[in-house]
Amino acid sequence: MTAATAKETKASSNHVENLDEMKVEAEENYVAEQRQQLQLLNARIVRKRLTNNQRWGVCAMCSGLVHNMAGLVACRVGLGVLEAGFGAGVPYYLSLCYKRHELGTRVSILLGSSPIANCIAGAIAYGISQIHSHMEPWRLIFLIGK
């Protein structure tokens, strides 16, 4: 075999390998595009079908299903976005329903019930953590407690 023939054979085999790689890349791109389209479709369906409270519950439950730190951070950011308007929104909503002299009592009931709810939630979390399951107790708390 001559040197020129060996170079041509090597070049043609590299060309075939590059074509195979290009086919694989094209298939991966197609799969990625289809996945993105499905995600957008799912997002549209979720936006139309679920209320904000339901989205919050789904996001909180997904915190118990994650397998890495990036997933947990994404779930917690989603919860933060969904909870952002609650602190200012509830007193505003109450101000639409009650007169000015009644509003203080209603807001104090709302704010005063938070420590009581935290005490009850702590007891429930302790009970959930005592469940023997194939899942870690912190995952069960996110799945059951929300």
Coordinates of C-alpha atoms in Angstrom, one line a residue:
M1 CA 0.0 0.0 0.0
T2 CA 1.4 3.4 -0.9
A3 CA 1.6 6.4 1.4
A4 CA -1.0 8.3 -0.7
T5 CA -3.4 5.3 -0.5
A6 CA -3.0 5.0 3.2
K7 CA -3.7 8.7 3.7
E8 CA -6.8 8.5 1.5
T9 CA -8.1 5.5 3.5
K10 CA -7.5 7.2 6.8
A11 CA -9.2 10.4 5.5
S12 CA -12.2 8.5 4.3
S13 CA -12.5 6.6 7.5
N14 CA -12.4 9.9 9.5
H15 CA -15.1 11.2 7.2
V16 CA -17.3 8.2 7.9
E17 CA -16.8 8.7 11.7
N18 CA -17.6 12.4 11.4
L19 CA -20.8 11.5 9.5
D20 CA -21.8 9.1 12.2
E21 CA -21.1 11.7 14.9
M22 CA -23.1 14.2 12.9
K23 CA -26.1 11.8 12.8
V24 CA -25.9 11.3 16.5
E25 CA -25.7 15.0 17.2
A26 CA -28.7 15.6 14.9
E27 CA -30.7 12.9 16.7
E28 CA -29.7 14.4 20.1
N29 CA -30.7 17.9 18.9
Y30 CA -34.1 16.5 17.6
V31 CA -34.7 14.8 21.0
A32 CA -33.8 18.0 22.8
E33 CA -36.1 20.1 20.7
Q34 CA -39.0 17.6 21.2
R35 CA -38.4 17.6 25.0
Q36 CA -38.4 21.4 25.0
Q37 CA -41.7 21.5 23.1
L38 CA -43.3 19.0 25.5
Q39 CA -42.1 21.1 28.5
L40 CA -43.6 24.2 27.0
L41 CA -46.9 22.4 26.3
N42 CA -46.9 21.1 29.9
A43 CA -46.2 24.6 31.2
R44 CA -49.2 25.9 29.3
I45 CA -51.4 23.2 30.5
V46 CA -50.3 23.7 34.1
R47 CA -50.8 27.4 33.9
K48 CA -54.4 27.0 32.6
R49 CA -55.4 24.1 34.9
L50 CA -53.8 24.8 38.3
T51 CA -54.4 27.6 40.7
N52 CA -51.5 29.3 42.4
N53 CA -52.1 27.3 45.6
Q54 CA -52.0 24.1 43.6
R55 CA -48.8 25.1 41.9
W56 CA -47.3 25.9 45.3
G57 CA -48.3 22.4 46.6
V58 CA -46.8 20.7 43.5
C59 CA -43.6 22.7 43.9
A60 CA -43.4 21.9 47.6
M61 CA -43.9 18.2 46.9
C62 CA -41.3 18.2 44.2
S63 CA -38.8 19.2 46.9
G64 CA -39.1 15.8 48.3
L65 CA -38.6 14.1 45.0
V66 CA -35.3 15.7 43.9
H67 CA -32.0 13.8 43.7
N68 CA -29.4 16.6 43.7
M69 CA -28.8 20.1 45.0
A70 CA -29.6 21.8 41.7
G71 CA -33.1 20.3 41.7
L72 CA -33.7 21.3 45.3
V73 CA -32.5 24.9 44.6
A74 CA -34.9 25.0 41.6
C75 CA -37.8 23.8 43.7
R76 CA -37.0 26.3 46.5
V77 CA -36.7 29.2 44.0
G78 CA -40.1 28.2 42.6
L79 CA -41.6 28.2 46.1
G80 CA -40.1 31.6 46.7
V81 CA -41.6 33.0 43.6
L82 CA -45.0 31.5 44.4
E83 CA -44.9 32.8 48.0
A84 CA -43.6 36.2 47.3
G85 CA -46.9 38.0 47.2
F86 CA -48.5 36.3 50.2
G87 CA -47.1 38.6 52.9
A88 CA -48.4 41.7 51.3
G89 CA -51.3 40.1 49.5
V90 CA -53.3 38.8 52.5
P91 CA -53.5 42.0 54.4
Y92 CA -54.5 43.8 51.2
Y93 CA -57.2 41.2 50.5
L94 CA -58.4 41.5 54.1
S95 CA -58.6 45.3 53.6
L96 CA -61.1 44.7 50.8
C97 CA -63.4 42.7 53.0
Y98 CA -63.2 44.5 56.4
K99 CA -63.6 48.1 57.6
R100 CA -60.6 49.9 58.9
H101 CA -61.3 49.4 62.6
E102 CA -61.9 45.7 62.0
L103 CA -58.7 45.1 60.0
G104 CA -56.2 45.3 62.8
T105 CA -57.9 42.5 64.7
R106 CA -58.0 40.3 61.5
V107 CA -54.3 40.9 60.7
S108 CA -53.3 40.2 64.3
I109 CA -55.2 36.9 64.2
L110 CA -53.4 36.0 61.0
L111 CA -50.0 36.9 62.4
G112 CA -50.7 35.4 65.8
S113 CA -51.7 32.1 64.4
S114 CA -48.4 31.6 62.7
P115 CA -46.5 30.5 65.9
I116 CA -49.3 28.1 66.8
A117 CA -49.2 26.6 63.3
N118 CA -45.4 26.2 63.6
C119 CA -45.9 24.3 66.9
I120 CA -48.4 22.0 65.3
A121 CA -46.3 21.6 62.2
G122 CA -43.3 20.6 64.3
A123 CA -45.2 17.9 66.0
I124 CA -46.6 16.6 62.7
A125 CA -43.1 16.6 61.2
Y126 CA -41.8 14.6 64.2
G127 CA -44.5 12.0 63.7
I128 CA -43.8 11.8 60.0
S129 CA -40.1 11.4 60.6
Q130 CA -40.8 8.3 62.8
I131 CA -42.4 6.4 59.8
H132 CA -40.3 3.5 58.6
S133 CA -40.1 3.6 54.9
H134 CA -37.8 3.1 52.0
M135 CA -37.6 6.9 51.6
E136 CA -35.6 9.2 53.8
P137 CA -37.7 11.0 56.5
W138 CA -37.0 14.5 55.1
R139 CA -38.5 13.4 51.8
L140 CA -41.6 12.1 53.5
I141 CA -42.0 15.4 55.4
F142 CA -42.1 17.3 52.1
L143 CA -44.4 14.8 50.4
I144 CA -46.9 14.3 53.2
G145 CA -46.7 17.6 55.0
K146 CA -47.5 19.9 52.1

